[in-house]
PDB file of C-alpha atoms in Angstrom:
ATOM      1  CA  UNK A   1      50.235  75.223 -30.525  1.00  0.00           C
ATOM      2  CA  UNK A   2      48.348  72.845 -29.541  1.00  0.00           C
ATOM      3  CA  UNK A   3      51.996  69.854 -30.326  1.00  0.00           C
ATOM      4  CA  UNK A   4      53.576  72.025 -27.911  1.00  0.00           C
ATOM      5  CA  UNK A   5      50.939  71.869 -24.659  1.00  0.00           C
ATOM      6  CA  UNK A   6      51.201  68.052 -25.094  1.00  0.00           C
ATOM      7  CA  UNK A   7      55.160  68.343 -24.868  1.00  0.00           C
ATOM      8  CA  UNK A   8      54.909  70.083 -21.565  1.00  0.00           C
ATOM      9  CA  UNK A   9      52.544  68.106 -19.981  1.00  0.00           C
ATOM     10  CA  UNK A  10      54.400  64.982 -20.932  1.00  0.00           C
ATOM     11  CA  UNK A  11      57.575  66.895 -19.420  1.00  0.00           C
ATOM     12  CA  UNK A  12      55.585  67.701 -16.066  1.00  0.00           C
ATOM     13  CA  UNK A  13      54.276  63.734 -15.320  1.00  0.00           C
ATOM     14  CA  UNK A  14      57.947  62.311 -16.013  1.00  0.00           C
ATOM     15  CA  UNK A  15      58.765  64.539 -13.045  1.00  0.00           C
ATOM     16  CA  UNK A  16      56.649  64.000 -10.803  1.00  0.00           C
ATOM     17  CA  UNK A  17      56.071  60.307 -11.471  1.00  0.00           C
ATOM     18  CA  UNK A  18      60.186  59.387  -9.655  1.00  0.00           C
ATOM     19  CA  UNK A  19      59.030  61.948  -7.248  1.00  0.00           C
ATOM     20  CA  UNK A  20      55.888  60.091  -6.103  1.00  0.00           C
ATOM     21  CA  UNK A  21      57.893  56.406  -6.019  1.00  0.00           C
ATOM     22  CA  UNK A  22      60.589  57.707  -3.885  1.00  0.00           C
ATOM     23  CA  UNK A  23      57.822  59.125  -1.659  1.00  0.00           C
ATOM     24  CA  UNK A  24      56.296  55.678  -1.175  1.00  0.00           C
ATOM     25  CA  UNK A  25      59.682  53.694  -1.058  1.00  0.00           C
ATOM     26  CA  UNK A  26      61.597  55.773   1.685  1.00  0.00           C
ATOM     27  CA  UNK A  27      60.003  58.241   3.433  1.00  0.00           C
ATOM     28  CA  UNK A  28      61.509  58.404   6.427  1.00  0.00           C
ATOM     29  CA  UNK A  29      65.186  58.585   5.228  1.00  0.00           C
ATOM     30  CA  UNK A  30      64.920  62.226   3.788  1.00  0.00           C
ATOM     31  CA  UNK A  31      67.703  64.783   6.116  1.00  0.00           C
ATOM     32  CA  UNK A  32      66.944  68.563   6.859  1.00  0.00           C
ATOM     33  CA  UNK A  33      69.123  70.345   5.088  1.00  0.00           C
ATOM     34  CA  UNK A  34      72.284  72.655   6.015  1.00  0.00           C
ATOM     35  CA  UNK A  35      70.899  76.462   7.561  1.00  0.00           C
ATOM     36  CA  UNK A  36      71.230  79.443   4.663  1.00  0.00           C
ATOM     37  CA  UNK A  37      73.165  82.108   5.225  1.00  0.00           C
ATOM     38  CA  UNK A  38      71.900  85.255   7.143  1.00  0.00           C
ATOM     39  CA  UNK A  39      70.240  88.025   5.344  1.00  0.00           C
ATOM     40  CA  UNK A  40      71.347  91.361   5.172  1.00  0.00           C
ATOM     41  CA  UNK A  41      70.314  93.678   8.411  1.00  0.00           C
ATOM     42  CA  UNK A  42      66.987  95.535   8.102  1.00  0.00           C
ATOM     43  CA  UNK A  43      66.066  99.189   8.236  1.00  0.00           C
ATOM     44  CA  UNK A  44      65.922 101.033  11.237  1.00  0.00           C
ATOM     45  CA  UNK A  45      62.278 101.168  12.036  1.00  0.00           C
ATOM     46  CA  UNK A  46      60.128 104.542  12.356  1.00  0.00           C
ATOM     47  CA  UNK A  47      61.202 106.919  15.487  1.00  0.00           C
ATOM     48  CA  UNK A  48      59.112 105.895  18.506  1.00  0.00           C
ATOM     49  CA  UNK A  49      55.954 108.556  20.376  1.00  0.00           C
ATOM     50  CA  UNK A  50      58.126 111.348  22.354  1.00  0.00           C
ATOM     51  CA  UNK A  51      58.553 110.548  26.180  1.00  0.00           C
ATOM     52  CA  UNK A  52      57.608 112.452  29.411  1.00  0.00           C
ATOM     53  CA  UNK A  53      59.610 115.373  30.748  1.00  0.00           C
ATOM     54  CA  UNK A  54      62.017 114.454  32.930  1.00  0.00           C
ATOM     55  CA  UNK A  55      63.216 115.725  36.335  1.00  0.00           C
ATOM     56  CA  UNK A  56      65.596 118.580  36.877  1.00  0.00           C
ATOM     57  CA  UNK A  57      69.520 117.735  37.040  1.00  0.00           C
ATOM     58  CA  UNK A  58      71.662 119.568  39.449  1.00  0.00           C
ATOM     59  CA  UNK A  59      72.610 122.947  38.290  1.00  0.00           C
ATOM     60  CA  UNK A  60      75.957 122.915  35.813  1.00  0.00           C
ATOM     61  CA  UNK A  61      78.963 124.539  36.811  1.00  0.00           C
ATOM     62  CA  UNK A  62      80.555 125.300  33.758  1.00  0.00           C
ATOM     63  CA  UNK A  63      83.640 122.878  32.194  1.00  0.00           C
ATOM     64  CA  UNK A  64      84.446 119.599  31.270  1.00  0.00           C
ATOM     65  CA  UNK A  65      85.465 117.842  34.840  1.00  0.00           C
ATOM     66  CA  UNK A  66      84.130 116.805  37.672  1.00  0.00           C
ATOM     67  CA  UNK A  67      81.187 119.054  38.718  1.00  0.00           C
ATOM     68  CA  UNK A  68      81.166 120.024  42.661  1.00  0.00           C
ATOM     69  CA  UNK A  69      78.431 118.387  44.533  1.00  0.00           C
ATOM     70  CA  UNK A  70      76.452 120.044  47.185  1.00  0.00           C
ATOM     71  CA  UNK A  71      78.356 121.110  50.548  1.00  0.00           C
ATOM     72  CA  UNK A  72      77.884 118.539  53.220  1.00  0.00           C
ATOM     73  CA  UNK A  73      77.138 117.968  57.169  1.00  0.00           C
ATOM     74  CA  UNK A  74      80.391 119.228  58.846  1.00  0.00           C
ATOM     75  CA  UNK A  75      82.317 116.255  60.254  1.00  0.00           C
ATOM     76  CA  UNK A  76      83.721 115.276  64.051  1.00  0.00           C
ATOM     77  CA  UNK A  77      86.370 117.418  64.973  1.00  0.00           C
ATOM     78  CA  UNK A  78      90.083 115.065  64.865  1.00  0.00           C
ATOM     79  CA  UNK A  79      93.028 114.696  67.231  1.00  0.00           C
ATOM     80  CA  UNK A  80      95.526 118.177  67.785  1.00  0.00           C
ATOM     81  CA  UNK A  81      98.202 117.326  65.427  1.00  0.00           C
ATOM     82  CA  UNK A  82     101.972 117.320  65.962  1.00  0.00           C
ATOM     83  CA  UNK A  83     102.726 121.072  66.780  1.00  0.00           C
ATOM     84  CA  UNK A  84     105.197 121.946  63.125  1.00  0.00           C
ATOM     85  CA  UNK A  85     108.453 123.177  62.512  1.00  0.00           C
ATOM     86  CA  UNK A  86     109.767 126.939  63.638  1.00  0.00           C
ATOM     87  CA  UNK A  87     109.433 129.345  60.787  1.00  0.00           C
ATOM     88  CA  UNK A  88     112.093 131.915  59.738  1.00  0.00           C
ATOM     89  CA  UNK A  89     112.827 134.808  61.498  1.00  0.00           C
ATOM     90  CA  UNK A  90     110.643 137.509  60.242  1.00  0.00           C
ATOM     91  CA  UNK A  91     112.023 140.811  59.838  1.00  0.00           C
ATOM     92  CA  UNK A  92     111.859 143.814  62.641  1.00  0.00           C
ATOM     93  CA  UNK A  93     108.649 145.593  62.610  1.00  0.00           C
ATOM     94  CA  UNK A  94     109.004 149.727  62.187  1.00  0.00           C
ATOM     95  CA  UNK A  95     109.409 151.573  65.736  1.00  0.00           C
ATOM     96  CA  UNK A  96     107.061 152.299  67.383  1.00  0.00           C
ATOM     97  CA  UNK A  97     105.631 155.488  68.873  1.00  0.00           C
ATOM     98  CA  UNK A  98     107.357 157.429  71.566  1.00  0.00           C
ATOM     99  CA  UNK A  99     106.552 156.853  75.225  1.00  0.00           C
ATOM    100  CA  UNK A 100     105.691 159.426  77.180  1.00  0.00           C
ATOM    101  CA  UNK A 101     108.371 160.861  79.356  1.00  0.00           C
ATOM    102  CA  UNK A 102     109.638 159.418  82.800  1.00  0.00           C
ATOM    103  CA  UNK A 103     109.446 160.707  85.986  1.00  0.00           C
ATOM    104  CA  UNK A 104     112.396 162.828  86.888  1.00  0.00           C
ATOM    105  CA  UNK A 105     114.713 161.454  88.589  1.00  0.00           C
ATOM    106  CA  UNK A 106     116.623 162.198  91.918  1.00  0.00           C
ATOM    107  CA  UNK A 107     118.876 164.740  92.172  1.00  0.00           C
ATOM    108  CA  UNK A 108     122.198 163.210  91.905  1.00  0.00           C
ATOM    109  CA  UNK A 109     126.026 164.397  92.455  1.00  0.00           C
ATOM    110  CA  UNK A 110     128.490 162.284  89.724  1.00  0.00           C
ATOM    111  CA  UNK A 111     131.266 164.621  90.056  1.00  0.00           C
ATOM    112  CA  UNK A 112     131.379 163.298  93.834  1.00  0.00           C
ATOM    113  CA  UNK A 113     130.132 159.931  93.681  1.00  0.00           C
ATOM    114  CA  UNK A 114     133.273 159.018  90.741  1.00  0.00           C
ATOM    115  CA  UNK A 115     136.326 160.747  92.133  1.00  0.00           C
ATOM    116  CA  UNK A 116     137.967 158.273  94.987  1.00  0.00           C
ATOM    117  CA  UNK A 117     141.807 158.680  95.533  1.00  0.00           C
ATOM    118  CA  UNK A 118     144.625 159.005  98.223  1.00  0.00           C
ATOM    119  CA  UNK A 119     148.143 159.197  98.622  1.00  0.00           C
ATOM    120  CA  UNK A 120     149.873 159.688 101.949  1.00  0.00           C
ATOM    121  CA  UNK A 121     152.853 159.548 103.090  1.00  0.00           C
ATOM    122  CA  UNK A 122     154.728 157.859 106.756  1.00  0.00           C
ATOM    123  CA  UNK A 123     156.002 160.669 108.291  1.00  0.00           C
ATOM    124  CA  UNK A 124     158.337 159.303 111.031  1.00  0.00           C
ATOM    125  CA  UNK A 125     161.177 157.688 110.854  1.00  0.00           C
ATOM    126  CA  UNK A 126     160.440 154.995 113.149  1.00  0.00           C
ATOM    127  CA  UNK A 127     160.034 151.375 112.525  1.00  0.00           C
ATOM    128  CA  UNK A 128     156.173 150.013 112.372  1.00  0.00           C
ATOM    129  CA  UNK A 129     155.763 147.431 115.072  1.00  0.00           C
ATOM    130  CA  UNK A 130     155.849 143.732 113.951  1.00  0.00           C
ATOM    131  CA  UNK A 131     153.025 142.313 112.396  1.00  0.00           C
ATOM    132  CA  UNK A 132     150.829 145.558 112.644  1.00  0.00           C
ATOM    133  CA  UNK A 133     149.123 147.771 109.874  1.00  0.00           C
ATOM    134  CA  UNK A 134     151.563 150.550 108.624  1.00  0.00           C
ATOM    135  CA  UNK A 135     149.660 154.073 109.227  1.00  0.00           C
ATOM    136  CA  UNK A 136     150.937 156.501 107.156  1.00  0.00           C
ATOM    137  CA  UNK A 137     150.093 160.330 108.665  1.00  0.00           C
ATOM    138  CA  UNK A 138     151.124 162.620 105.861  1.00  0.00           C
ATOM    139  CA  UNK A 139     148.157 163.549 103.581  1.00  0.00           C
ATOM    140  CA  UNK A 140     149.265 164.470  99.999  1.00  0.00           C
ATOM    141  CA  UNK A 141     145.565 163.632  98.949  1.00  0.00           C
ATOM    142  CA  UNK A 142     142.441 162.549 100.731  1.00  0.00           C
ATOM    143  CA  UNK A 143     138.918 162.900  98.667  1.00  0.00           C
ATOM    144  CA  UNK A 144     136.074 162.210 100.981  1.00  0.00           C
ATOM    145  CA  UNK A 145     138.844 161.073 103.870  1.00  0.00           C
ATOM    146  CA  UNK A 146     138.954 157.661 102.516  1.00  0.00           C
ATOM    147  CA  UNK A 147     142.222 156.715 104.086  1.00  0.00           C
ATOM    148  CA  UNK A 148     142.062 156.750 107.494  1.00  0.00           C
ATOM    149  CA  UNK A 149     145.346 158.498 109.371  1.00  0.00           C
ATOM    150  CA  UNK A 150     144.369 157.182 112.677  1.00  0.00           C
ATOM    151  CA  UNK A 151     144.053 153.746 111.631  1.00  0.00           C
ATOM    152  CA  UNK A 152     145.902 153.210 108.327  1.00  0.00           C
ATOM    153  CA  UNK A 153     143.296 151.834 106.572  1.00  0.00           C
ATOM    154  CA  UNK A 154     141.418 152.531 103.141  1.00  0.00           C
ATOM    155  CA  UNK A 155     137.401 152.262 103.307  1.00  0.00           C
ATOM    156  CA  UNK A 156     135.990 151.852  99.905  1.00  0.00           C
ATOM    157  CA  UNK A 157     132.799 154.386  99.631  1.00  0.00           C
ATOM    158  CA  UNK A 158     132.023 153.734  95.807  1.00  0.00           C
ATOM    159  CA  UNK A 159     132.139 150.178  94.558  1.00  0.00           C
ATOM    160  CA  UNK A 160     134.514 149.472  91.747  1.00  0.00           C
ATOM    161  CA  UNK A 161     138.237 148.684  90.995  1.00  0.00           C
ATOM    162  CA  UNK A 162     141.154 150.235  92.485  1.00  0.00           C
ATOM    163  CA  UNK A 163     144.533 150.609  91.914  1.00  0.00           C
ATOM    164  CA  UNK A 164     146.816 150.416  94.698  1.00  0.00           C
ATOM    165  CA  UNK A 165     150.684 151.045  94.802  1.00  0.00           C
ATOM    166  CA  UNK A 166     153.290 151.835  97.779  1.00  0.00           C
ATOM    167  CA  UNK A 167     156.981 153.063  97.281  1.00  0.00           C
ATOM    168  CA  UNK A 168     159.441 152.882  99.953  1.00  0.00           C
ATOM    169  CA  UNK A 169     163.024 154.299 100.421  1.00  0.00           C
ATOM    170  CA  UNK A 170     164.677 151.743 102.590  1.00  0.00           C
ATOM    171  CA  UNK A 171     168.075 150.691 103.615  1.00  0.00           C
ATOM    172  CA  UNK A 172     166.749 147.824 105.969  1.00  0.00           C
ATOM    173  CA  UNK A 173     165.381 144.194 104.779  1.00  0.00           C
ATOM    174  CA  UNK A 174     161.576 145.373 104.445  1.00  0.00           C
ATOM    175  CA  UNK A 175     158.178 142.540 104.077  1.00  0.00           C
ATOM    176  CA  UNK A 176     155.343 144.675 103.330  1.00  0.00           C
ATOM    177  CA  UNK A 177     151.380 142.493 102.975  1.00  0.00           C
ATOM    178  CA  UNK A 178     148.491 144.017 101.220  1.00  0.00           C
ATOM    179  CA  UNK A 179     145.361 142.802 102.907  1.00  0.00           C
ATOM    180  CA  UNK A 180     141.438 143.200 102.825  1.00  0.00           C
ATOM    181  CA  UNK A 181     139.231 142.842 104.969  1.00  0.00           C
ATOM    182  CA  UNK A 182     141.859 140.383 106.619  1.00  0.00           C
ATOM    183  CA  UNK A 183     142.350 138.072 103.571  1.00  0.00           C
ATOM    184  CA  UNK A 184     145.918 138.369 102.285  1.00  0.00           C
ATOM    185  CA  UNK A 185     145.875 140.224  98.485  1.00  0.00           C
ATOM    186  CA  UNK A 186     149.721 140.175  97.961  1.00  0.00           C
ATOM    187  CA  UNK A 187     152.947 139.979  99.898  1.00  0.00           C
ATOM    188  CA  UNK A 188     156.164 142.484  98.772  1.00  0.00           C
ATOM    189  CA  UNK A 189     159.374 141.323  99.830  1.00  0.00           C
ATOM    190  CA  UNK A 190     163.072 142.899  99.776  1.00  0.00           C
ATOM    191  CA  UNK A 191     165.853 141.132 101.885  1.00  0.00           C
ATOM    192  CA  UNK A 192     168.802 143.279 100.579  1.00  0.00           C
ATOM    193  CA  UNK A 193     170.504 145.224 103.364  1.00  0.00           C
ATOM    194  CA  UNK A 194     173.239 147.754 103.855  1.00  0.00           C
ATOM    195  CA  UNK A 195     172.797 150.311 101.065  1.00  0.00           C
ATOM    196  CA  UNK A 196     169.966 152.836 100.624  1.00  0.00           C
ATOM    197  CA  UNK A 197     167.221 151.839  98.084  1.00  0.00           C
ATOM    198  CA  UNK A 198     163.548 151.776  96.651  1.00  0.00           C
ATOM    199  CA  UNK A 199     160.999 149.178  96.706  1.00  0.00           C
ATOM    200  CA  UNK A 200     157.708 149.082  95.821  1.00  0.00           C
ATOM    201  CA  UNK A 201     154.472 147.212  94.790  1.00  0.00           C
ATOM    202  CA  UNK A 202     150.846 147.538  93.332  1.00  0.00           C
ATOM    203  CA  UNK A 203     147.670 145.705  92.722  1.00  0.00           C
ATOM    204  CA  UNK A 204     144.613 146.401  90.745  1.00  0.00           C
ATOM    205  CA  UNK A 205     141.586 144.795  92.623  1.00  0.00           C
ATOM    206  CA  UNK A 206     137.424 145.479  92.617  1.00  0.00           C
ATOM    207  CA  UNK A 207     135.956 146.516  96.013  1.00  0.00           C
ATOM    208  CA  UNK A 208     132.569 146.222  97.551  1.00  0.00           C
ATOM    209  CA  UNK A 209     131.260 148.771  99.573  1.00  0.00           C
ATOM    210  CA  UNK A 210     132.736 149.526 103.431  1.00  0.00           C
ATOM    211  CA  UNK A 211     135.661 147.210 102.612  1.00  0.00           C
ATOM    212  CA  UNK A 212     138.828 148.017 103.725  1.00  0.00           C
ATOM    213  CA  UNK A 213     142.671 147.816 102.110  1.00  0.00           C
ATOM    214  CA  UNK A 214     145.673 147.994 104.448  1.00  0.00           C
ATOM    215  CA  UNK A 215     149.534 147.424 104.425  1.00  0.00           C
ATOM    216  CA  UNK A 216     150.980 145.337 107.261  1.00  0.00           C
ATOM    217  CA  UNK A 217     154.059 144.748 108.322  1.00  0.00           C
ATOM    218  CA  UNK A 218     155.687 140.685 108.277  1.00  0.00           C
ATOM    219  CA  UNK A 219     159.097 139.808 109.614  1.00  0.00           C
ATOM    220  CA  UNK A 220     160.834 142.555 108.121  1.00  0.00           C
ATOM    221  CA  UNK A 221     159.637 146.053 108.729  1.00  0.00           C
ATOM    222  CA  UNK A 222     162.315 148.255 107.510  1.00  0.00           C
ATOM    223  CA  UNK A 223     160.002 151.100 106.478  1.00  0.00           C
ATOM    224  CA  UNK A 224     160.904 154.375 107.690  1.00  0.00           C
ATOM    225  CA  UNK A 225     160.461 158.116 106.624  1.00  0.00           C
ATOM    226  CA  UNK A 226     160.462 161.722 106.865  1.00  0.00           C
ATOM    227  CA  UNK A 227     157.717 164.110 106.541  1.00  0.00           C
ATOM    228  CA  UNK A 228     158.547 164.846 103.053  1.00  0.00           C
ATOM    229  CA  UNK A 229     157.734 161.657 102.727  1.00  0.00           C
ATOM    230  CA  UNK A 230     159.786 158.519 101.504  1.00  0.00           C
ATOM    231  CA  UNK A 231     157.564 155.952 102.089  1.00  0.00           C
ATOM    232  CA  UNK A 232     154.007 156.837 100.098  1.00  0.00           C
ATOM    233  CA  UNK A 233     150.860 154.231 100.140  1.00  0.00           C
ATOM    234  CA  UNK A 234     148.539 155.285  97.544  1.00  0.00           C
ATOM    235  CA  UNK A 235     145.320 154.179  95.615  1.00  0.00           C
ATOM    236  CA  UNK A 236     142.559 155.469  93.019  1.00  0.00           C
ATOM    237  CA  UNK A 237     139.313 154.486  91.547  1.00  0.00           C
ATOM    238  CA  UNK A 238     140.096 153.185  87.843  1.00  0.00           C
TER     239      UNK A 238
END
């Protein structure tokens, strides 16, 4: 026991006597060494004293977006914009209600006011004078005295169109003009001569009130006749 203290001893001063010469000899040469490697990470440490209450967040609306904030201060009022396209025609409303009834009105006469017609016929066999209105002073049919005997002339009572036609049994060269009011409507013309024969013309044309249609005679005035008539001017409201 006691063999094997003196072994260790002797073991412990042949350590440290190197140790304590190398102290003396260089003591400033000695380097730090290289840094260890980092320990492992510690524990979490022990949950901290509970906080305050905190203030209260707006109130939740529900869903995973973004929440709506509070309504804010209306803003400045902008420019009129650019007035848009027409839409589609919408479709017609339902009728409406019934008006109430009109006024009556004033008593009229249509049969009289529509019916407008003449025919007459130059009874004499004569010839017209040049470049005067043929009068023709047979009445076949009158309504209202239109046609005029005494001066061979039409007056138009209802406005409208009329047809106007004239037949004449001839056997002289025979210019006939249709006038109105003056203006010249139509000139009728026949230069044969020698044999007995029949001419005529006709004219549709509107009329206004108080105007007047007339046949004249031109260079040739070959229209003659006998009561039964065989020269006839006529006309009718179409």
């Amino acid at each position: 026991m006691l063999r094997h203290s003196f072994v260790l001893i002797g073991a412990l001063l042949s350590l440290a006597v190197p140790l304590l010469v190398a102290m003396e000899t260089c003591p400033a040469t000695v380097m730090p060494g290289m840094p260890g490697i980092p320990g492992m990470p510690g524990k979490d440490g022990r949950d901290g004293e509970k906080g305050e209450k905190g203030q209260p967040g707006a109130v939740w609306q529900g869903g995973l977006g973004l929440q709506k904030g509070e309504k804010g201060e209306p803003g400045i009022m902008g420019f009129s914009g650019k007035r848009g396209q027409s839409g589609d025609t919408g479709k017609p409303g339902f009728p409406g209600m019934a008006g109430p009834p009109g006024e009556p009105g004033d008593q009229g006469a249509v049969d009289v006011q529509q019916r407008a017609a003449f025919s007459v016929a130059r009874g004499s066999n004569e010839y017209p004078l040049r470049a005067s209105v043929i009068r023709f002073t047979t009445v076949i049919t009158n309504i209202n005295d239109d046609y005029n005997i005494t001066t061979g002339r039409f007056r138009c009572r209802i406005p409208g169109t009329y047809y106007f036609v004239y037949h004449a049994s001839l056997d002289e060269r025979l210019c006939v003009l249709m006038k109105l009011d003056e203006t010249l409507l139509a000139a009728f013309c026949d230069h044969r001569r020698g044999r007995r024969q029949v001419t005529s013309g006709s004219l549709a044309v509107y009329l206004a009130r108080d105007q007047e249609v007339w046949l004249e005679t031109k260079d040739y005035r070959g229209m003659r006749g006998k009561r039964e008539g065989y020269s006839i001017f006529s006309g009718f409201l179409l």
